[in-house]
C-alpha positions as protocol buffer text, in pm:
chain_id: "A"
residue {
  index: 1
  type: MET
  ca { x: -15 y: -7 z: -35 }
}
residue {
  index: 2
  type: THR
  ca { x: 155 y: 344 z: -122 }
}
residue {
  index: 3
  type: VAL
  ca { x: 113 y: 655 z: 192 }
}
residue {
  index: 4
  type: THR
  ca { x: -103 y: 901 z: -15 }
}
residue {
  index: 5
  type: SER
  ca { x: 15 y: 1282 z: -56 }
}
residue {
  index: 6
  type: GLU
  ca { x: -197 y: 1364 z: 187 }
}
residue {
  index: 7
  type: LYS
  ca { x: -153 y: 1144 z: 446 }
}
residue {
  index: 8
  type: TYR
  ca { x: 270 y: 1206 z: 429 }
}
residue {
  index: 9
  type: ARG
  ca { x: 143 y: 1618 z: 429 }
}
residue {
  index: 10
  type: GLU
  ca { x: -5 y: 1517 z: 805 }
}
residue {
  index: 11
  type: ALA
  ca { x: 270 y: 1297 z: 909 }
}
residue {
  index: 12
  type: LEU
  ca { x: 578 y: 1595 z: 825 }
}
residue {
  index: 13
  type: ARG
  ca { x: 306 y: 1858 z: 944 }
}
residue {
  index: 14
  type: GLN
  ca { x: 435 y: 1680 z: 1239 }
}
residue {
  index: 15
  type: PHE
  ca { x: 832 y: 1797 z: 1236 }
}
residue {
  index: 16
  type: PRO
  ca { x: 917 y: 2162 z: 1303 }
}
residue {
  index: 17
  type: ALA
  ca { x: 1140 y: 2330 z: 1011 }
}
residue {
  index: 18
  type: GLY
  ca { x: 1305 y: 2702 z: 981 }
}
residue {
  index: 19
  type: VAL
  ca { x: 1192 y: 2923 z: 769 }
}
residue {
  index: 20
  type: THR
  ca { x: 1417 y: 3084 z: 465 }
}
residue {
  index: 21
  type: ILE
  ca { x: 1380 y: 3330 z: 164 }
}
residue {
  index: 22
  type: VAL
  ca { x: 1540 y: 3155 z: -117 }
}
residue {
  index: 23
  type: THR
  ca { x: 1694 y: 3434 z: -336 }
}
residue {
  index: 24
  type: ILE
  ca { x: 1745 y: 3387 z: -754 }
}
residue {
  index: 25
  type: LYS
  ca { x: 1941 y: 3576 z: -948 }
}
residue {
  index: 26
  type: THR
  ca { x: 2012 y: 3446 z: -1316 }
}
residue {
  index: 27
  type: PRO
  ca { x: 2315 y: 3629 z: -1566 }
}
residue {
  index: 28
  type: ASP
  ca { x: 2044 y: 3679 z: -1824 }
}
residue {
  index: 29
  type: GLN
  ca { x: 1754 y: 3836 z: -1615 }
}
residue {
  index: 30
  type: GLU
  ca { x: 1808 y: 4178 z: -1417 }
}
residue {
  index: 31
  type: GLN
  ca { x: 1519 y: 4130 z: -1166 }
}
residue {
  index: 32
  type: PRO
  ca { x: 1562 y: 3873 z: -963 }
}
residue {
  index: 33
  type: HIS
  ca { x: 1328 y: 3608 z: -796 }
}
residue {
  index: 34
  type: GLY
  ca { x: 1238 y: 3506 z: -412 }
}
residue {
  index: 35
  type: LEU
  ca { x: 1042 y: 3225 z: -256 }
}
residue {
  index: 36
  type: THR
  ca { x: 936 y: 3113 z: 103 }
}
residue {
  index: 37
  type: VAL
  ca { x: 1104 y: 2834 z: 144 }
}
residue {
  index: 38
  type: SER
  ca { x: 1146 y: 2554 z: 433 }
}
residue {
  index: 39
  type: ALA
  ca { x: 1296 y: 2218 z: 282 }
}
residue {
  index: 40
  type: PHE
  ca { x: 1653 y: 2345 z: 325 }
}
residue {
  index: 41
  type: ALA
  ca { x: 1943 y: 2139 z: 489 }
}
residue {
  index: 42
  type: SER
  ca { x: 2283 y: 2197 z: 594 }
}
residue {
  index: 43
  type: ILE
  ca { x: 2499 y: 1895 z: 402 }
}
residue {
  index: 44
  type: SER
  ca { x: 2880 y: 1947 z: 441 }
}
residue {
  index: 45
  type: PRO
  ca { x: 3134 y: 2195 z: 611 }
}
residue {
  index: 46
  type: GLU
  ca { x: 3428 y: 2064 z: 402 }
}
residue {
  index: 47
  type: PRO
  ca { x: 3371 y: 2160 z: 104 }
}
residue {
  index: 48
  type: PRO
  ca { x: 3057 y: 2423 z: 243 }
}
residue {
  index: 49
  type: LEU
  ca { x: 2722 y: 2224 z: 74 }
}
residue {
  index: 50
  type: ILE
  ca { x: 2412 y: 2323 z: 132 }
}
residue {
  index: 51
  type: MET
  ca { x: 2061 y: 2179 z: 6 }
}
residue {
  index: 52
  type: ILE
  ca { x: 1762 y: 2353 z: -132 }
}
residue {
  index: 53
  type: ALA
  ca { x: 1454 y: 2154 z: -253 }
}
residue {
  index: 54
  type: ILE
  ca { x: 1221 y: 2346 z: -509 }
}
residue {
  index: 55
  type: ASP
  ca { x: 881 y: 2244 z: -642 }
}
residue {
  index: 56
  type: HIS
  ca { x: 836 y: 2173 z: -968 }
}
residue {
  index: 57
  type: ARG
  ca { x: 505 y: 2412 z: -992 }
}
residue {
  index: 58
  type: ALA
  ca { x: 728 y: 2675 z: -795 }
}
residue {
  index: 59
  type: SER
  ca { x: 742 y: 3049 z: -941 }
}
residue {
  index: 60
  type: GLY
  ca { x: 1168 y: 2959 z: -894 }
}
residue {
  index: 61
  type: TYR
  ca { x: 1234 y: 2621 z: -1010 }
}
residue {
  index: 62
  type: LYS
  ca { x: 1217 y: 2748 z: -1424 }
}
residue {
  index: 63
  type: MET
  ca { x: 1505 y: 2990 z: -1300 }
}
residue {
  index: 64
  type: LEU
  ca { x: 1695 y: 2805 z: -1107 }
}
residue {
  index: 65
  type: GLU
  ca { x: 1761 y: 2556 z: -1360 }
}
residue {
  index: 66
  type: GLN
  ca { x: 1913 y: 2798 z: -1619 }
}
residue {
  index: 67
  type: GLU
  ca { x: 2304 y: 2732 z: -1592 }
}
residue {
  index: 68
  type: GLY
  ca { x: 2481 y: 3029 z: -1395 }
}
residue {
  index: 69
  type: THR
  ca { x: 2226 y: 3096 z: -1223 }
}
residue {
  index: 70
  type: VAL
  ca { x: 2270 y: 3177 z: -860 }
}
residue {
  index: 71
  type: PHE
  ca { x: 2112 y: 3187 z: -508 }
}
residue {
  index: 72
  type: ALA
  ca { x: 2083 y: 3317 z: -132 }
}
residue {
  index: 73
  type: VAL
  ca { x: 1930 y: 3192 z: 136 }
}
residue {
  index: 74
  type: ASN
  ca { x: 1863 y: 3386 z: 421 }
}
residue {
  index: 75
  type: ILE
  ca { x: 1816 y: 3223 z: 743 }
}
residue {
  index: 76
  type: LEU
  ca { x: 1440 y: 3453 z: 895 }
}
residue {
  index: 77
  type: SER
  ca { x: 1397 y: 3527 z: 1248 }
}
residue {
  index: 78
  type: GLN
  ca { x: 1110 y: 3520 z: 1434 }
}
residue {
  index: 79
  type: ASP
  ca { x: 981 y: 3865 z: 1390 }
}
residue {
  index: 80
  type: MET
  ca { x: 986 y: 3846 z: 989 }
}
residue {
  index: 81
  type: SER
  ca { x: 701 y: 3610 z: 975 }
}
residue {
  index: 82
  type: GLU
  ca { x: 574 y: 3919 z: 751 }
}
residue {
  index: 83
  type: LEU
  ca { x: 850 y: 3922 z: 532 }
}
residue {
  index: 84
  type: SER
  ca { x: 812 y: 3513 z: 547 }
}
residue {
  index: 85
  type: ASN
  ca { x: 446 y: 3545 z: 433 }
}
residue {
  index: 86
  type: ARG
  ca { x: 512 y: 3806 z: 118 }
}
residue {
  index: 87
  type: PHE
  ca { x: 765 y: 3601 z: -10 }
}
residue {
  index: 88
  type: ALA
  ca { x: 546 y: 3288 z: -11 }
}
residue {
  index: 89
  type: TRP
  ca { x: 205 y: 3476 z: -159 }
}
residue {
  index: 90
  type: ILE
  ca { x: 268 y: 3781 z: -281 }
}
residue {
  index: 91
  type: LYS
  ca { x: 237 y: 3704 z: -672 }
}
residue {
  index: 92
  type: ASP
  ca { x: 170 y: 4043 z: -821 }
}
residue {
  index: 93
  type: GLU
  ca { x: 344 y: 4296 z: -652 }
}
residue {
  index: 94
  type: ASP
  ca { x: 756 y: 4360 z: -602 }
}
residue {
  index: 95
  type: ARG
  ca { x: 840 y: 4095 z: -288 }
}
residue {
  index: 96
  type: PHE
  ca { x: 1168 y: 4281 z: -247 }
}
residue {
  index: 97
  type: ALA
  ca { x: 1008 y: 4586 z: -214 }
}
residue {
  index: 98
  type: MET
  ca { x: 986 y: 4502 z: 221 }
}
residue {
  index: 99
  type: GLY
  ca { x: 1325 y: 4439 z: 373 }
}
residue {
  index: 100
  type: ASP
  ca { x: 1671 y: 4566 z: 327 }
}
residue {
  index: 101
  type: TRP
  ca { x: 1835 y: 4414 z: 75 }
}
residue {
  index: 102
  type: GLY
  ca { x: 2158 y: 4380 z: -69 }
}
residue {
  index: 103
  type: THR
  ca { x: 2459 y: 4134 z: -236 }
}
residue {
  index: 104
  type: ALA
  ca { x: 2724 y: 3928 z: -124 }
}
residue {
  index: 105
  type: VAL
  ca { x: 2980 y: 3796 z: -401 }
}
residue {
  index: 106
  type: THR
  ca { x: 2742 y: 3626 z: -635 }
}
residue {
  index: 107
  type: GLY
  ca { x: 2517 y: 3880 z: -683 }
}
residue {
  index: 108
  type: ALA
  ca { x: 2200 y: 3708 z: -536 }
}
residue {
  index: 109
  type: PRO
  ca { x: 1992 y: 3879 z: -304 }
}
residue {
  index: 110
  type: ILE
  ca { x: 2097 y: 3863 z: 27 }
}
residue {
  index: 111
  type: LEU
  ca { x: 1908 y: 4016 z: 316 }
}
residue {
  index: 112
  type: LYS
  ca { x: 2103 y: 4255 z: 545 }
}
residue {
  index: 113
  type: ASN
  ca { x: 1933 y: 4253 z: 864 }
}
residue {
  index: 114
  type: ALA
  ca { x: 1866 y: 3811 z: 870 }
}
residue {
  index: 115
  type: LEU
  ca { x: 1943 y: 3544 z: 1128 }
}
residue {
  index: 116
  type: ALA
  ca { x: 2236 y: 3425 z: 903 }
}
residue {
  index: 117
  type: TRP
  ca { x: 2267 y: 3380 z: 471 }
}
residue {
  index: 118
  type: LEU
  ca { x: 2441 y: 3166 z: 275 }
}
residue {
  index: 119
  type: ASP
  ca { x: 2505 y: 3304 z: -118 }
}
residue {
  index: 120
  type: CYS
  ca { x: 2586 y: 3018 z: -305 }
}
residue {
  index: 121
  type: THR
  ca { x: 2683 y: 2895 z: -675 }
}
residue {
  index: 122
  type: ILE
  ca { x: 2506 y: 2594 z: -786 }
}
residue {
  index: 123
  type: HIS
  ca { x: 2698 y: 2289 z: -765 }
}
residue {
  index: 124
  type: ASN
  ca { x: 2493 y: 2002 z: -843 }
}
residue {
  index: 125
  type: ARG
  ca { x: 2126 y: 1941 z: -922 }
}
residue {
  index: 126
  type: TYR
  ca { x: 1914 y: 1599 z: -845 }
}
residue {
  index: 127
  type: GLU
  ca { x: 1521 y: 1505 z: -986 }
}
residue {
  index: 128
  type: ALA
  ca { x: 1354 y: 1417 z: -681 }
}
residue {
  index: 129
  type: GLY
  ca { x: 970 y: 1324 z: -726 }
}
residue {
  index: 130
  type: SER
  ca { x: 809 y: 1677 z: -803 }
}
residue {
  index: 131
  type: ASN
  ca { x: 1143 y: 1808 z: -637 }
}
residue {
  index: 132
  type: THR
  ca { x: 1477 y: 1931 z: -791 }
}
residue {
  index: 133
  type: ILE
  ca { x: 1709 y: 1922 z: -508 }
}
residue {
  index: 134
  type: TYR
  ca { x: 1962 y: 2186 z: -577 }
}
residue {
  index: 135
  type: ILE
  ca { x: 2281 y: 2178 z: -437 }
}
residue {
  index: 136
  type: GLY
  ca { x: 2471 y: 2469 z: -328 }
}
residue {
  index: 137
  type: LYS
  ca { x: 2814 y: 2543 z: -276 }
}
residue {
  index: 138
  type: VAL
  ca { x: 2844 y: 2839 z: -42 }
}
residue {
  index: 139
  type: GLU
  ca { x: 3040 y: 3100 z: -166 }
}
residue {
  index: 140
  type: ALA
  ca { x: 2982 y: 3346 z: 93 }
}
residue {
  index: 141
  type: SER
  ca { x: 2833 y: 3352 z: 469 }
}
residue {
  index: 142
  type: GLY
  ca { x: 2677 y: 3621 z: 771 }
}
residue {
  index: 143
  type: THR
  ca { x: 2519 y: 3588 z: 1035 }
}
residue {
  index: 144
  type: PRO
  ca { x: 2359 y: 3977 z: 1157 }
}
residue {
  index: 145
  type: GLY
  ca { x: 2108 y: 3850 z: 1352 }
}
residue {
  index: 146
  type: GLU
  ca { x: 2365 y: 3553 z: 1559 }
}
residue {
  index: 147
  type: GLY
  ca { x: 2186 y: 3509 z: 1860 }
}
residue {
  index: 148
  type: GLU
  ca { x: 1845 y: 3618 z: 1754 }
}
residue {
  index: 149
  type: ALA
  ca { x: 1519 y: 3362 z: 1761 }
}
residue {
  index: 150
  type: PRO
  ca { x: 1452 y: 3191 z: 1440 }
}
residue {
  index: 151
  type: LEU
  ca { x: 1089 y: 3143 z: 1249 }
}
residue {
  index: 152
  type: ILE
  ca { x: 950 y: 2832 z: 1323 }
}
residue {
  index: 153
  type: TYR
  ca { x: 745 y: 2662 z: 1060 }
}
residue {
  index: 154
  type: TRP
  ca { x: 517 y: 2387 z: 1294 }
}
residue {
  index: 155
  type: ASN
  ca { x: 145 y: 2255 z: 1210 }
}
residue {
  index: 156
  type: ARG
  ca { x: 80 y: 2475 z: 957 }
}
residue {
  index: 157
  type: GLY
  ca { x: 118 y: 2781 z: 1140 }
}
residue {
  index: 158
  type: TYR
  ca { x: 396 y: 2971 z: 1232 }
}
residue {
  index: 159
  type: ARG
  ca { x: 559 y: 2923 z: 1629 }
}
residue {
  index: 160
  type: TYR
  ca { x: 814 y: 3104 z: 1802 }
}
residue {
  index: 161
  type: LEU
  ca { x: 1131 y: 2994 z: 2085 }
}
residue {
  index: 162
  type: LYS
  ca { x: 1073 y: 3063 z: 2400 }
}
residue {
  index: 163
  type: THR
  ca { x: 1354 y: 3330 z: 2521 }
}
residue {
  index: 164
  type: GLY
  ca { x: 1606 y: 3368 z: 2818 }
}
residue {
  index: 165
  type: GLU
  ca { x: 1593 y: 2989 z: 2882 }
}
residue {
  index: 166
  type: GLU
  ca { x: 1983 y: 2787 z: 2906 }
}
residue {
  index: 167
  type: PRO
  ca { x: 1936 y: 2546 z: 2692 }
}
residue {
  index: 168
  type: THR
  ca { x: 1914 y: 2201 z: 2795 }
}
residue {
  index: 169
  type: ASP
  ca { x: 2178 y: 1875 z: 2765 }
}
């Protein structure tokens, strides 16, 4: 028996995930693109590699398939839920009209006040069902919001960490 898509999603809703905005810059388009992504993970510290998984129906998928495309992963702090929603749902407005944006090495937009950002070139692509996994080689990184609490998505909503508590072992 195969697990249905709904049962699969129901199970995964129980796993909390950090929230990022992935920004994309192609060599032939002046205007960058960005989308909210929770499918992000660290892969390797040597060389520094990360991964994002993008649905083939997502607005940035075709851009990521172009040669020479670069991207940045902007890890959001818990006070950035409005920005996350903007990059998840706004279609017709300029998504970048909100936020303090700059660039690092590749030219992909980085959020200057993100919890952290990783500026990447595409190292590899792997088709995986309805998604493509992009392995990014980290060319530059920053932690402007170090020490702030991250924005977390769990069970269909944003969640917030209690601050001021010491970590437990």
